[in-house]
PDB file of C-alpha atoms in Angstrom:
ATOM      1  CA  MET A 299     -11.374  14.445  13.385  1.00  0.00           C
ATOM      2  CA  GLU A 300     -13.800  12.332  11.180  1.00  0.00           C
ATOM      3  CA  LEU A 301     -11.847   9.695   9.098  1.00  0.00           C
ATOM      4  CA  HIS A 302     -12.520   8.311   5.311  1.00  0.00           C
ATOM      5  CA  VAL A 303     -11.173   6.978   2.650  1.00  0.00           C
ATOM      6  CA  VAL A 304     -11.447   8.331  -0.716  1.00  0.00           C
ATOM      7  CA  GLN A 305      -9.944   7.223  -4.138  1.00  0.00           C
ATOM      8  CA  LEU A 306      -7.957  10.259  -5.457  1.00  0.00           C
ATOM      9  CA  CYS A 307      -9.591   9.195  -8.699  1.00  0.00           C
ATOM     10  CA  HIS A 308     -13.056  10.022  -7.014  1.00  0.00           C
ATOM     11  CA  LEU A 309     -11.591  13.041  -5.581  1.00  0.00           C
ATOM     12  CA  LEU A 310      -9.824  14.419  -8.897  1.00  0.00           C
ATOM     13  CA  GLU A 311     -13.502  13.709 -10.675  1.00  0.00           C
ATOM     14  CA  GLU A 312     -15.220  16.665  -8.045  1.00  0.00           C
ATOM     15  CA  PHE A 313     -13.041  19.387  -7.746  1.00  0.00           C
ATOM     16  CA  GLY A 314     -10.192  19.619 -10.364  1.00  0.00           C
ATOM     17  CA  ASP A 315      -6.738  18.959 -10.483  1.00  0.00           C
ATOM     18  CA  ASP A 316      -6.122  22.084  -8.962  1.00  0.00           C
ATOM     19  CA  ILE A 317      -8.212  21.572  -5.540  1.00  0.00           C
ATOM     20  CA  VAL A 318      -6.487  18.960  -5.320  1.00  0.00           C
ATOM     21  CA  LYS A 319      -2.949  19.579  -5.891  1.00  0.00           C
ATOM     22  CA  ASP A 320      -3.619  22.096  -3.277  1.00  0.00           C
ATOM     23  CA  ILE A 321      -4.735  19.392  -0.643  1.00  0.00           C
ATOM     24  CA  ILE A 322      -1.584  17.317  -1.515  1.00  0.00           C
ATOM     25  CA  ALA A 323       0.138  20.131  -0.991  1.00  0.00           C
ATOM     26  CA  ASP A 324       0.249  20.172   2.604  1.00  0.00           C
ATOM     27  CA  PHE A 325       1.585  16.076   3.005  1.00  0.00           C
ATOM     28  CA  PHE A 326       4.585  15.950   4.735  1.00  0.00           C
ATOM     29  CA  CYS A 327       6.941  13.011   5.445  1.00  0.00           C
ATOM     30  CA  GLN A 328      10.472  13.268   6.854  1.00  0.00           C
ATOM     31  CA  LYS A 329      11.350  10.379   7.319  1.00  0.00           C
ATOM     32  CA  ASN A 330      10.551   9.115   3.433  1.00  0.00           C
ATOM     33  CA  LYS A 331      10.637  11.713   0.793  1.00  0.00           C
ATOM     34  CA  ASP A 332      10.097   9.299  -1.243  1.00  0.00           C
ATOM     35  CA  VAL A 333       6.883   8.761  -0.194  1.00  0.00           C
ATOM     36  CA  GLU A 334       5.929  12.598   0.326  1.00  0.00           C
ATOM     37  CA  GLU A 335       7.492  13.609  -3.433  1.00  0.00           C
ATOM     38  CA  PHE A 336       5.646   9.773  -5.241  1.00  0.00           C
ATOM     39  CA  LEU A 337       1.823  11.498  -3.414  1.00  0.00           C
ATOM     40  CA  LYS A 338       2.828  15.352  -4.737  1.00  0.00           C
ATOM     41  CA  ASP A 339       4.693  14.843  -8.274  1.00  0.00           C
ATOM     42  CA  LYS A 340       3.779  11.833  -9.606  1.00  0.00           C
ATOM     43  CA  ALA A 341       0.032  10.463  -7.920  1.00  0.00           C
ATOM     44  CA  ILE A 342      -1.673  12.296 -10.047  1.00  0.00           C
ATOM     45  CA  LYS A 343      -0.393  11.090 -13.362  1.00  0.00           C
ATOM     46  CA  PHE A 344      -0.265   7.714 -12.871  1.00  0.00           C
ATOM     47  CA  GLU A 345      -3.499   7.750 -12.098  1.00  0.00           C
ATOM     48  CA  LYS A 346      -4.354   8.939 -15.393  1.00  0.00           C
ATOM     49  CA  HIS A 347      -2.089   6.904 -16.889  1.00  0.00           C
ATOM     50  CA  HIS A 348      -3.838   3.833 -14.881  1.00  0.00           C
ATOM     51  CA  LYS A 349      -0.539   2.749 -13.696  1.00  0.00           C
ATOM     52  CA  GLY A 350      -1.876   2.028 -10.170  1.00  0.00           C
ATOM     53  CA  ARG A 351      -4.609   3.498  -7.835  1.00  0.00           C
ATOM     54  CA  THR A 352      -4.080   6.266  -4.944  1.00  0.00           C
ATOM     55  CA  PHE A 353      -6.392   5.746  -2.169  1.00  0.00           C
ATOM     56  CA  LEU A 354      -6.235   8.546   0.373  1.00  0.00           C
ATOM     57  CA  VAL A 355      -7.040   8.692   4.281  1.00  0.00           C
ATOM     58  CA  LEU A 356      -8.556  12.077   4.613  1.00  0.00           C
ATOM     59  CA  GLY A 357      -9.414  13.741   7.960  1.00  0.00           C
ATOM     60  CA  ILE A 358     -12.217  15.762   7.876  1.00  0.00           C
ATOM     61  CA  ASN A 359     -12.569  18.946  10.504  1.00  0.00           C
ATOM     62  CA  GLN A 360     -15.012  21.378  10.196  1.00  0.00           C
ATOM     63  CA  ASP A 361     -15.853  21.167   6.518  1.00  0.00           C
ATOM     64  CA  LYS A 362     -11.211  21.330   5.781  1.00  0.00           C
ATOM     65  CA  LEU A 363     -10.003  18.243   3.969  1.00  0.00           C
ATOM     66  CA  SER A 364      -6.673  17.007   4.897  1.00  0.00           C
ATOM     67  CA  ILE A 365      -4.470  13.620   4.373  1.00  0.00           C
ATOM     68  CA  VAL A 366      -4.092  11.480   6.580  1.00  0.00           C
ATOM     69  CA  ALA A 367      -2.388   9.430   5.115  1.00  0.00           C
ATOM     70  CA  TYR A 368      -2.455   7.495   1.900  1.00  0.00           C
ATOM     71  CA  PHE A 369      -1.732   3.711   0.113  1.00  0.00           C
ATOM     72  CA  THR A 370      -1.184   2.754  -3.634  1.00  0.00           C
ATOM     73  CA  LEU A 371      -1.730  -0.698  -5.556  1.00  0.00           C
ATOM     74  CA  ALA A 372      -1.056  -1.751  -8.625  1.00  0.00           C
ATOM     75  CA  THR A 373      -1.474  -5.146 -10.435  1.00  0.00           C
ATOM     76  CA  SER A 374       2.028  -6.553 -11.755  1.00  0.00           C
ATOM     77  CA  LEU A 375       4.322  -9.234 -11.856  1.00  0.00           C
ATOM     78  CA  ILE A 376       6.755 -11.394 -10.214  1.00  0.00           C
ATOM     79  CA  LYS A 377       8.666 -14.479 -10.062  1.00  0.00           C
ATOM     80  CA  ILE A 378      10.136 -16.287  -6.775  1.00  0.00           C
ATOM     81  CA  ASP A 379      11.831 -18.100  -8.157  1.00  0.00           C
ATOM     82  CA  GLN A 380      14.925 -18.164  -5.780  1.00  0.00           C
ATOM     83  CA  ALA A 381      12.911 -18.784  -2.799  1.00  0.00           C
ATOM     84  CA  SER A 382      13.473 -22.352  -1.712  1.00  0.00           C
ATOM     85  CA  GLY A 383      11.322 -24.729  -2.015  1.00  0.00           C
ATOM     86  CA  THR A 384       9.660 -24.112   1.219  1.00  0.00           C
ATOM     87  CA  GLN A 385       9.300 -20.818   1.026  1.00  0.00           C
ATOM     88  CA  ARG A 386       7.340 -21.463  -2.623  1.00  0.00           C
ATOM     89  CA  ARG A 387       4.436 -23.427  -0.693  1.00  0.00           C
ATOM     90  CA  ARG A 388       4.318 -21.785   1.874  1.00  0.00           C
ATOM     91  CA  MET A 389       3.224 -18.823  -0.142  1.00  0.00           C
ATOM     92  CA  LEU A 390       1.628 -20.969  -3.202  1.00  0.00           C
ATOM     93  CA  GLY A 391       0.862 -24.266  -2.019  1.00  0.00           C
ATOM     94  CA  THR A 392       2.097 -27.170  -5.065  1.00  0.00           C
ATOM     95  CA  GLY A 393       1.282 -27.140  -8.928  1.00  0.00           C
ATOM     96  CA  PHE A 394       3.683 -24.261  -9.649  1.00  0.00           C
ATOM     97  CA  GLU A 395       6.556 -24.339 -11.385  1.00  0.00           C
ATOM     98  CA  SER A 396       9.645 -22.201 -10.214  1.00  0.00           C
ATOM     99  CA  ASP A 397      10.081 -19.589 -12.703  1.00  0.00           C
ATOM    100  CA  GLN A 398       6.640 -18.965 -12.877  1.00  0.00           C
ATOM    101  CA  GLN A 399       5.748 -15.830 -13.303  1.00  0.00           C
ATOM    102  CA  LEU A 400       2.683 -14.681 -10.930  1.00  0.00           C
ATOM    103  CA  SER A 401       0.041 -12.420 -11.148  1.00  0.00           C
ATOM    104  CA  ALA A 402       0.493 -10.397  -8.160  1.00  0.00           C
ATOM    105  CA  ILE A 403      -0.699  -6.646  -6.265  1.00  0.00           C
ATOM    106  CA  LEU A 404       2.133  -3.879  -5.547  1.00  0.00           C
ATOM    107  CA  ILE A 405       1.685  -2.160  -2.238  1.00  0.00           C
ATOM    108  CA  GLY A 406       4.351   0.758  -3.732  1.00  0.00           C
ATOM    109  CA  GLN A 407       3.575   3.336  -1.327  1.00  0.00           C
ATOM    110  CA  LEU A 408       2.445   3.491   2.580  1.00  0.00           C
ATOM    111  CA  GLY A 409       2.815   6.400   4.307  1.00  0.00           C
ATOM    112  CA  LYS A 410       1.763   8.266   6.824  1.00  0.00           C
ATOM    113  CA  ASN A 411       1.017  12.636   6.922  1.00  0.00           C
ATOM    114  CA  ASP A 412       3.628  13.487  10.173  1.00  0.00           C
ATOM    115  CA  ILE A 413       1.104  16.754  11.041  1.00  0.00           C
ATOM    116  CA  TYR A 414      -1.620  13.798  11.430  1.00  0.00           C
ATOM    117  CA  LYS A 415       0.185  11.009  11.844  1.00  0.00           C
ATOM    118  CA  SER A 416      -1.639  10.465  15.571  1.00  0.00           C
ATOM    119  CA  PHE A 417      -4.621   9.475  14.224  1.00  0.00           C
ATOM    120  CA  ILE A 418      -3.882   6.411  12.387  1.00  0.00           C
ATOM    121  CA  SER A 419      -1.701   3.794  13.483  1.00  0.00           C
ATOM    122  CA  GLY A 420       0.410   1.888  11.028  1.00  0.00           C
ATOM    123  CA  LYS A 421      -0.940  -1.231  11.009  1.00  0.00           C
ATOM    124  CA  ASP A 422      -4.579   0.144  10.239  1.00  0.00           C
ATOM    125  CA  LEU A 423      -2.683   2.232   7.412  1.00  0.00           C
ATOM    126  CA  LEU A 424      -2.070  -1.251   6.071  1.00  0.00           C
ATOM    127  CA  GLY A 425      -4.951  -3.045   7.266  1.00  0.00           C
ATOM    128  CA  LEU A 426      -6.994  -1.105   4.698  1.00  0.00           C
ATOM    129  CA  ALA A 427      -4.157  -1.426   1.793  1.00  0.00           C
ATOM    130  CA  LEU A 428      -4.956  -5.206   2.656  1.00  0.00           C
ATOM    131  CA  ASP A 429      -8.938  -4.990   2.481  1.00  0.00           C
ATOM    132  CA  ARG A 430      -8.303  -3.196  -0.929  1.00  0.00           C
ATOM    133  CA  VAL A 431      -6.331  -5.820  -2.313  1.00  0.00           C
ATOM    134  CA  LEU A 432      -8.824  -8.404  -0.963  1.00  0.00           C
ATOM    135  CA  GLN A 433     -11.017  -7.097  -2.602  1.00  0.00           C
ATOM    136  CA  ALA A 434      -9.333  -6.042  -5.662  1.00  0.00           C
ATOM    137  CA  ASN A 435      -8.646 -10.489  -5.582  1.00  0.00           C
ATOM    138  CA  GLN A 436     -12.272 -10.995  -5.492  1.00  0.00           C
ATOM    139  CA  LEU A 437     -12.746  -8.852  -9.173  1.00  0.00           C
ATOM    140  CA  ILE A 438      -9.605 -10.034 -11.465  1.00  0.00           C
ATOM    141  CA  GLY A 439      -7.369 -12.725  -9.254  1.00  0.00           C
ATOM    142  CA  GLY A 440      -3.646 -12.127  -7.798  1.00  0.00           C
ATOM    143  CA  ARG A 441      -2.300 -15.038  -5.862  1.00  0.00           C
ATOM    144  CA  ILE A 442       0.524 -12.741  -4.418  1.00  0.00           C
ATOM    145  CA  VAL A 443       1.264  -9.338  -2.414  1.00  0.00           C
ATOM    146  CA  TYR A 444       4.378  -7.857  -2.136  1.00  0.00           C
ATOM    147  CA  LEU A 445       5.973  -3.995  -1.376  1.00  0.00           C
ATOM    148  CA  GLU A 446       9.334  -3.610  -1.325  1.00  0.00           C
ATOM    149  CA  CYS A 447      10.887  -1.889   2.143  1.00  0.00           C
ATOM    150  CA  GLU A 448      14.641  -0.573   3.130  1.00  0.00           C
ATOM    151  CA  ASP A 449      16.411  -2.980   5.678  1.00  0.00           C
ATOM    152  CA  LYS A 450      15.958  -0.915   8.389  1.00  0.00           C
ATOM    153  CA  GLN A 451      14.323  -3.284  11.434  1.00  0.00           C
ATOM    154  CA  ILE A 452      12.073  -1.931  12.179  1.00  0.00           C
ATOM    155  CA  LEU A 453      10.324  -1.928   9.086  1.00  0.00           C
ATOM    156  CA  LYS A 454      11.100  -5.619   9.048  1.00  0.00           C
ATOM    157  CA  ASP A 455       9.672  -5.990  12.609  1.00  0.00           C
ATOM    158  CA  PHE A 456       6.633  -4.296  11.302  1.00  0.00           C
ATOM    159  CA  TYR A 457       5.699  -5.870   8.239  1.00  0.00           C
ATOM    160  CA  GLU A 458       6.817  -9.663   9.688  1.00  0.00           C
ATOM    161  CA  ASP A 459       4.405  -9.517  12.686  1.00  0.00           C
ATOM    162  CA  ILE A 460       1.851  -7.949  10.685  1.00  0.00           C
ATOM    163  CA  GLY A 461       2.295 -11.382   8.750  1.00  0.00           C
ATOM    164  CA  LEU A 462       4.207 -11.203   5.774  1.00  0.00           C
ATOM    165  CA  ILE A 463       6.996 -12.766   5.064  1.00  0.00           C
ATOM    166  CA  LEU A 464      10.886 -11.615   3.527  1.00  0.00           C
ATOM    167  CA  TYR A 465      11.509 -13.396   0.684  1.00  0.00           C
ATOM    168  CA  VAL A 466      14.907 -15.209   0.607  1.00  0.00           C
ATOM    169  CA  ASP A 467      16.875 -17.666  -1.217  1.00  0.00           C
ATOM    170  CA  LYS A 468      17.827 -20.877  -0.874  1.00  0.00           C
ATOM    171  CA  ASP A 469      20.573 -19.999   1.355  1.00  0.00           C
ATOM    172  CA  GLY A 470      17.735 -17.525   3.998  1.00  0.00           C
ATOM    173  CA  GLU A 471      19.417 -14.869   2.097  1.00  0.00           C
ATOM    174  CA  PRO A 472      17.162 -11.906   1.410  1.00  0.00           C
ATOM    175  CA  VAL A 473      16.783 -11.221  -1.929  1.00  0.00           C
ATOM    176  CA  ILE A 474      17.555  -7.722  -3.644  1.00  0.00           C
ATOM    177  CA  SER A 475      14.997  -6.130  -5.973  1.00  0.00           C
ATOM    178  CA  PRO A 476      16.063  -4.074  -9.156  1.00  0.00           C
ATOM    179  CA  THR A 477      15.908  -1.109  -6.641  1.00  0.00           C
ATOM    180  CA  GLY A 478      18.096  -2.325  -4.086  1.00  0.00           C
ATOM    181  CA  LEU A 479      14.845  -3.309  -1.816  1.00  0.00           C
ATOM    182  CA  LEU A 480      13.780  -6.093   0.212  1.00  0.00           C
ATOM    183  CA  THR A 481      11.012  -7.920  -0.798  1.00  0.00           C
ATOM    184  CA  TYR A 482       8.231  -9.167   1.568  1.00  0.00           C
ATOM    185  CA  LEU A 483       4.871 -11.059   0.066  1.00  0.00           C
ATOM    186  CA  ILE A 484       1.791 -12.065   1.154  1.00  0.00           C
ATOM    187  CA  SER A 485      -0.092 -15.016  -0.653  1.00  0.00           C
ATOM    188  CA  THR A 486      -3.574 -13.352  -0.539  1.00  0.00           C
ATOM    189  CA  LYS A 487      -5.475 -16.411   0.903  1.00  0.00           C
ATOM    190  CA  ASN A 488      -3.402 -15.962   4.451  1.00  0.00           C
ATOM    191  CA  ILE A 489      -4.692 -12.177   4.388  1.00  0.00           C
ATOM    192  CA  MET A 490      -8.195 -12.502   6.239  1.00  0.00           C
ATOM    193  CA  SER A 491      -6.986 -13.148   9.644  1.00  0.00           C
ATOM    194  CA  LYS A 492      -4.306 -10.812   9.308  1.00  0.00           C
ATOM    195  CA  ILE A 493      -6.113  -7.758   8.583  1.00  0.00           C
ATOM    196  CA  TYR A 494      -6.047  -4.329  11.421  1.00  0.00           C
ATOM    197  CA  ILE A 495      -8.648  -1.982  10.793  1.00  0.00           C
ATOM    198  CA  ASN A 496     -10.252   0.574  12.639  1.00  0.00           C
ATOM    199  CA  GLU A 497     -13.904   0.144  12.128  1.00  0.00           C
ATOM    200  CA  GLU A 498     -14.495   4.032  12.305  1.00  0.00           C
ATOM    201  CA  ILE A 499     -12.803   4.839   9.452  1.00  0.00           C
ATOM    202  CA  GLN A 500     -14.924   5.018   6.731  1.00  0.00           C
ATOM    203  CA  GLU A 501     -14.874   4.064   2.604  1.00  0.00           C
ATOM    204  CA  ARG A 502     -16.205   7.259   1.188  1.00  0.00           C
ATOM    205  CA  GLU A 503     -16.457   7.319  -3.354  1.00  0.00           C
ATOM    206  CA  LEU A 504     -17.185  10.742  -3.373  1.00  0.00           C
ATOM    207  CA  VAL A 505     -16.529  13.839  -0.201  1.00  0.00           C
ATOM    208  CA  SER A 506     -19.022  15.676  -0.788  1.00  0.00           C
ATOM    209  CA  ALA A 507     -21.979  12.506  -0.629  1.00  0.00           C
TER     210      ALA A 507
END
């Protein structure tokens, strides 16, 4: 199966809402129904309201399009005022006040279609997201990249292996987000050496191009 990264907004422009909804309908993620429901019920609305951008990893097989995986990015503001001085310096260097709001890029959703999960690894998917983060950083800045996840060891091990840092307070305890989740952070200056990308996955602005 040939894989391509396509922005949802470009797919909507080319095919229209109804066809895109039919393509999305085949996405299935048993382990994280929130990821599945976001793509099916919210992604198009978020795209049209410019709340963020959804990127689809499409599998193309005999002219049929299938969503293998996807991720979303959005601009945001974040404070890491509860972090220890050491963690703040590790993330930001010097010259930042502890209560300062920082421009950030949020990886809001990250998920694979159970039907095609063998076609892309979690590292490749996160690598694709971080690659787009670097592109956005060149255009609009953003000192921090962050995402939220459940307190599950398999998820924590995965993100820490990639190089993200768990946001903890001065006592070393995880800082729980308003949504009740853990927060993982990485400085944009530290992303370059942490990307894992399958070079066979190409970016494609318009599928029929």
